[in-house]
Amino acid sequence: MIRILVFPQKETPQNSYLGNITSVISDEYTVVGVNEAIKRKWGSLFFYDVVHLNWLENIRGKSRIKVWMNFIFRFATLIYFRLRGKPIIWTIHNKEVHGQELGKSFSRIMMRSLLKWSTRIHILCDATFDEIPALEKYRNKVVCIPHGDYIQNYPKSDLNIREKYGIAESKKIVLFCGKIDPYKNIDVLVRAFEQSNIGQSDFVLLVCGSCRDLSYRNKIEQATQGNENIILDFNFIPVDQMEAYLTQSLLLVAPYDKRCTLNSGTLWMAFSYGKTMICPEIGCIRDVLKSTDAVYSYDYDSAQSHEDSLISVFKQVKEDFADGKLRIKEQNAFDYIEKRSWKNYKKSWISLYHF
């Protein structure tokens, strides 16, 4: 059986993407993660047939020396895989590494090297060609397979999030979930929600996620002080409770920085539970818009225009909820991701690793 080595690992509790791929292809291939190999199966680092790289270009560190060491390790890893002469698959997840204070130049070096040295480049949306012009030169080795669903990823939960946060039954919940970093623009989100006055129409914004940047956390807390319709919970949602948050929310919101963001796992998570989402026109959103009316999308060119655009979208959500149009988007969202499920694209995923 063909052996596939996956970087960084074949599955994590927090991110089901690689775990879902592993499940889809496990009938045809043996899959081992690099982290797993380092801990228990060193031989897998030497005996494999294909290597699949994800986020190798993410060069981070709290100091310049740590960034340098991270780069050396990752670049040496790439050179090792190249010298082995085995096929290299690289998945492009974002335009640039996001939330990165140091190491940007190193990440660009990694991305250029990955473009050149990968045997096959996997993209998750067609808009990747528009967002990364350098990719055009390598079009002949690009394969587009869309992100799959999260329909089976989260167990049913008995948690009542209204009871947990004291949210009345009459309130409609707008949910943000995920790690909170400045590039997620949560400060812009809370200002826009407040300025839209949608809270006076029984809408509540629930923000859930860890925020390690204490100054940014304080900025968000100060911006929401005294607003009972904005609830902050600076903790990750446990996997065994995620289903409750998704099913009990009206819709999700993710005001990403469009300069670096290309894809969103949160979008597919929302769609998998029949929820629409508010999101800028990043790459994967543009792919959706070509097929169906399932999202609330917008564009912006500054922090102020971002805020203004969100205000307009919140007002539109209020109107669409009142006249039933939001329900149409919900159905379109579920239909869209169901057609692109892991099961329906199983042959494509299996062929990705065939050389």
XYZ file of C-alpha atoms in Angstrom:
355
model
C 0.000 0.000 0.000
C 1.285 3.482 -0.902
C 2.540 5.387 2.146
C 1.779 9.092 2.524
C 3.679 11.326 4.945
C 1.644 14.374 5.994
C 3.040 17.599 7.435
C 2.399 18.609 10.146
C 0.179 15.691 11.230
C -2.662 13.589 9.912
C -5.301 14.881 12.334
C -5.828 17.179 15.314
C -8.813 17.622 17.657
C -8.937 21.362 16.873
C -8.721 21.093 13.075
C -10.612 18.280 11.355
C -9.407 19.107 7.841
C -6.450 16.716 7.694
C -8.325 14.105 9.712
C -11.134 14.143 7.164
C -8.689 13.690 4.292
C -7.073 10.788 6.139
C -10.467 9.129 6.606
C -11.358 9.543 2.934
C -8.151 8.033 1.562
C -7.357 5.449 4.273
C -8.850 2.604 2.216
C -6.248 3.217 -0.477
C -3.236 4.608 1.380
C -1.344 4.372 4.656
C -1.141 7.853 6.192
C 1.410 8.941 8.814
C 1.871 12.456 10.214
C 5.341 13.984 10.573
C 4.708 14.787 14.246
C 3.586 11.209 14.834
C 6.652 9.891 13.019
C 9.012 12.002 15.117
C 7.425 10.743 18.337
C 6.926 7.063 17.552
C 7.679 6.003 13.997
C 10.988 7.492 12.905
C 11.212 5.053 10.024
C 8.228 6.727 8.374
C 10.394 9.786 7.763
C 12.572 7.670 5.473
C 10.140 5.161 4.016
C 7.251 6.899 2.295
C 6.032 7.273 -1.277
C 4.419 10.734 -1.268
C 4.694 13.721 1.084
C 1.817 16.170 1.573
C 2.784 19.566 3.007
C 0.340 21.898 4.764
C 1.252 25.255 6.333
C 4.993 24.559 6.017
C 5.383 28.235 5.078
C 4.036 29.392 8.467
C 7.260 30.806 9.932
C 6.560 32.197 13.396
C 8.331 32.846 16.694
C 8.298 35.171 19.686
C 11.811 36.420 18.941
C 14.003 36.818 15.872
C 16.227 33.927 16.906
C 13.199 31.624 17.283
C 11.878 32.756 13.906
C 15.276 32.046 12.364
C 15.415 28.584 13.950
C 11.862 27.853 12.776
C 12.792 28.846 9.239
C 15.983 26.745 9.244
C 14.066 23.698 10.472
C 11.258 24.050 7.930
C 13.492 24.922 4.994
C 15.793 22.018 5.839
C 12.709 19.787 5.987
C 11.692 20.931 2.504
C 15.200 20.386 1.131
C 15.264 16.904 2.661
C 11.976 15.993 0.980
C 13.252 17.435 -2.300
C 16.500 15.471 -2.147
C 14.597 12.268 -1.431
C 13.152 12.567 -4.921
C 9.648 11.520 -3.875
C 6.541 13.409 -5.086
C 5.745 16.529 -3.037
C 2.181 17.847 -2.759
C 1.672 21.316 -1.298
C -1.753 22.640 -0.337
C -2.164 26.422 -0.511
C -4.364 27.498 2.381
C -3.800 31.277 2.390
C -2.377 34.118 0.300
C 0.052 35.011 3.066
C 0.751 33.736 6.558
C -1.701 35.566 8.798
C -1.210 36.925 12.292
C 2.524 37.114 11.650
C 4.609 39.793 13.386
C 8.008 38.349 12.490
C 9.200 36.070 9.719
C 7.284 37.457 6.732
C 10.322 37.462 4.450
C 11.108 33.862 5.422
C 7.531 32.809 4.669
C 7.774 34.378 1.217
C 10.975 32.426 0.556
C 9.203 29.241 1.621
C 6.198 29.924 -0.611
C 8.381 30.631 -3.651
C 10.342 27.443 -2.993
C 7.180 25.397 -2.537
C 5.756 26.723 -5.794
C 8.925 25.727 -7.622
C 9.740 22.411 -5.959
C 6.302 20.868 -5.423
C 5.403 18.061 -7.798
C 1.731 18.904 -7.442
C 0.068 22.021 -6.017
C -3.340 21.580 -4.451
C -5.685 24.558 -4.228
C -9.034 24.697 -2.447
C -10.717 27.300 -4.658
C -10.356 28.493 -8.259
C -9.933 32.090 -7.079
C -6.452 31.130 -5.843
C -5.136 31.939 -9.333
C -6.439 35.513 -9.004
C -5.098 35.954 -5.490
C -1.621 34.487 -6.119
C -0.516 35.614 -9.617
C 2.780 33.692 -9.354
C 0.743 30.482 -9.422
C -0.080 30.949 -13.113
C 3.454 29.930 -14.068
C 2.836 26.531 -12.470
C -0.717 25.966 -13.697
C 0.177 22.630 -15.286
C 0.801 21.067 -11.861
C -2.165 22.641 -10.055
C -5.149 20.552 -8.945
C -8.280 22.138 -7.451
C -10.245 20.010 -4.981
C -12.641 21.984 -2.755
C -12.718 21.795 1.012
C -15.134 19.136 2.240
C -17.890 19.216 4.838
C -18.028 19.004 8.644
C -21.386 17.231 8.777
C -20.095 14.212 10.721
C -17.346 15.916 12.720
C -19.126 17.134 15.831
C -21.154 14.937 18.209
C -24.607 16.065 19.279
C -24.418 18.185 22.426
C -26.949 18.724 25.209
C -25.504 22.135 26.058
C -27.975 25.030 26.033
C -25.889 28.061 25.135
C -28.773 30.407 25.935
C -28.722 29.191 29.518
C -24.924 29.334 29.640
C -24.762 32.985 28.578
C -28.165 34.198 29.784
C -29.520 34.816 26.279
C -33.301 35.100 26.019
C -35.200 32.788 23.651
C -36.333 35.797 21.635
C -32.749 36.771 20.787
C -31.102 35.796 17.497
C -27.461 34.777 17.962
C -24.735 35.934 15.558
C -21.672 33.789 16.304
C -17.969 34.339 15.837
C -15.841 31.357 16.843
C -12.148 30.646 16.533
C -8.809 31.994 17.620
C -8.939 35.758 18.111
C -6.098 37.634 16.406
C -5.916 41.216 15.101
C -6.259 39.978 11.499
C -9.709 38.609 12.413
C -10.867 42.247 12.919
C -13.017 41.559 15.988
C -12.613 45.185 17.084
C -14.145 46.259 13.773
C -16.884 43.651 14.174
C -18.041 44.781 17.612
C -18.078 48.446 16.588
C -20.103 47.665 13.477
C -22.567 45.513 15.420
C -23.129 48.313 17.911
C -23.419 51.039 15.263
C -25.920 49.014 13.236
C -28.351 49.053 16.191
C -29.293 45.496 15.267
C -29.056 44.661 18.958
C -32.216 46.687 19.522
C -34.007 44.226 17.239
C -33.244 41.195 19.421
C -29.918 40.255 17.842
C -26.955 39.226 20.017
C -23.299 38.967 18.992
C -21.504 36.060 20.697
C -17.707 36.068 20.329
C -15.951 32.865 21.424
C -12.250 32.151 21.135
C -8.876 32.341 22.814
C -7.032 35.658 22.592
C -3.363 35.558 23.592
C -2.773 39.172 22.616
C -3.774 40.854 25.891
C -3.641 44.391 24.477
C -5.994 43.368 21.663
C -8.263 41.629 24.149
C -8.416 44.811 26.251
C -9.243 46.801 23.122
C -12.197 44.513 22.385
C -13.407 44.572 25.989
C -13.305 48.360 26.103
C -15.202 48.610 22.818
C -18.016 46.395 24.147
C -18.244 47.801 27.653
C -21.843 48.435 28.640
C -23.355 46.683 25.602
C -25.503 43.798 26.829
C -26.033 42.568 23.275
C -22.356 41.695 22.780
C -21.088 38.701 24.755
C -17.383 37.862 24.964
C -16.055 34.449 25.944
C -12.276 34.273 25.560
C -12.168 30.495 25.521
C -12.143 27.995 22.682
C -15.369 26.096 22.147
C -14.740 22.442 23.101
C -15.164 20.001 20.220
C -17.929 18.155 22.074
C -19.907 21.416 22.410
C -19.418 22.854 18.917
C -22.635 21.305 17.580
C -24.656 23.205 20.190
C -23.129 26.561 19.233
C -23.666 25.958 15.530
C -27.251 24.715 15.719
C -28.413 27.336 18.224
C -26.937 30.325 16.364
C -28.781 32.096 13.566
C -25.659 32.670 11.468
C -21.893 33.052 11.756
C -19.597 35.972 11.039
C -15.887 36.081 10.136
C -14.569 39.570 9.229
C -11.174 38.374 7.987
C -8.310 40.465 6.696
C -8.692 39.904 2.957
C -5.032 40.777 2.339
C -3.884 37.418 3.671
C -6.961 35.187 3.881
C -7.900 32.903 1.005
C -9.946 30.096 2.561
C -12.103 29.626 5.647
C -12.811 26.361 7.422
C -15.418 28.226 9.476
C -17.427 28.830 6.308
C -17.703 25.118 5.551
C -18.466 24.395 9.191
C -21.370 26.864 9.049
C -22.644 25.478 5.735
C -22.512 21.931 7.120
C -25.072 22.907 9.738
C -27.292 24.824 7.350
C -26.059 28.241 8.468
C -25.089 31.173 6.324
C -22.142 33.428 7.146
C -21.060 37.054 6.925
C -17.593 37.274 5.368
C -15.520 39.523 3.072
C -15.063 38.429 -0.541
C -12.036 36.236 0.033
C -11.166 33.545 -2.514
C -13.463 30.742 -1.342
C -16.370 33.188 -1.003
C -15.998 34.212 -4.643
C -16.174 30.547 -5.642
C -19.439 30.212 -3.695
C -20.901 33.340 -5.292
C -20.326 31.873 -8.758
C -22.614 28.961 -7.886
C -25.258 30.126 -5.444
C -26.611 32.813 -3.124
C -25.543 31.390 0.230
C -23.475 34.064 1.998
C -23.518 37.701 3.042
C -20.383 38.987 1.338
C -18.890 42.444 1.114
C -15.713 44.270 0.155
C -13.648 46.959 1.861
C -10.420 48.919 1.431
C -9.870 50.370 4.907
C -10.846 49.777 8.527
C -13.576 52.395 8.234
C -15.028 51.007 5.014
C -14.867 47.547 6.593
C -16.933 48.816 9.505
C -19.379 50.594 7.185
C -19.789 47.472 5.046
C -20.491 45.321 8.096
C -23.092 47.810 9.310
C -24.885 47.553 5.960
C -24.727 43.755 6.045
C -26.142 43.592 9.576
C -29.070 45.741 8.480
C -29.617 43.452 5.488
C -29.570 40.396 7.763
C -32.272 41.989 9.888
C -34.455 42.576 6.819
C -33.826 39.119 5.369
C -34.686 37.426 8.652
C -37.978 39.309 8.777
C -39.074 38.390 5.236
C -37.697 34.827 5.151
C -34.876 35.386 2.653
C -32.289 34.258 5.180
C -33.842 30.777 5.163
C -33.188 30.533 1.433
C -29.505 31.290 1.984
C -29.379 28.621 4.694
C -30.737 25.950 2.369
C -28.423 27.049 -0.425
C -25.475 26.852 1.975
C -26.215 23.278 3.000
C -26.867 22.192 -0.592
C -23.558 23.722 -1.686
C -21.397 21.909 0.862
C -23.336 18.654 0.545
C -22.432 18.513 -3.156
C -18.787 19.074 -2.228
C -18.681 16.556 0.601
C -15.633 14.408 1.261
C -17.642 11.416 0.085
C -18.588 12.990 -3.234
C -14.991 14.016 -3.927
C -13.400 10.798 -2.669
C -12.091 9.822 -6.115
C -10.524 13.260 -6.527
C -8.768 13.040 -3.161
C -7.481 9.559 -3.927
C -6.209 10.670 -7.343
C -4.372 13.614 -5.757
C -1.802 11.192 -4.362
C -1.538 9.015 -7.453
C 1.576 9.528 -9.574
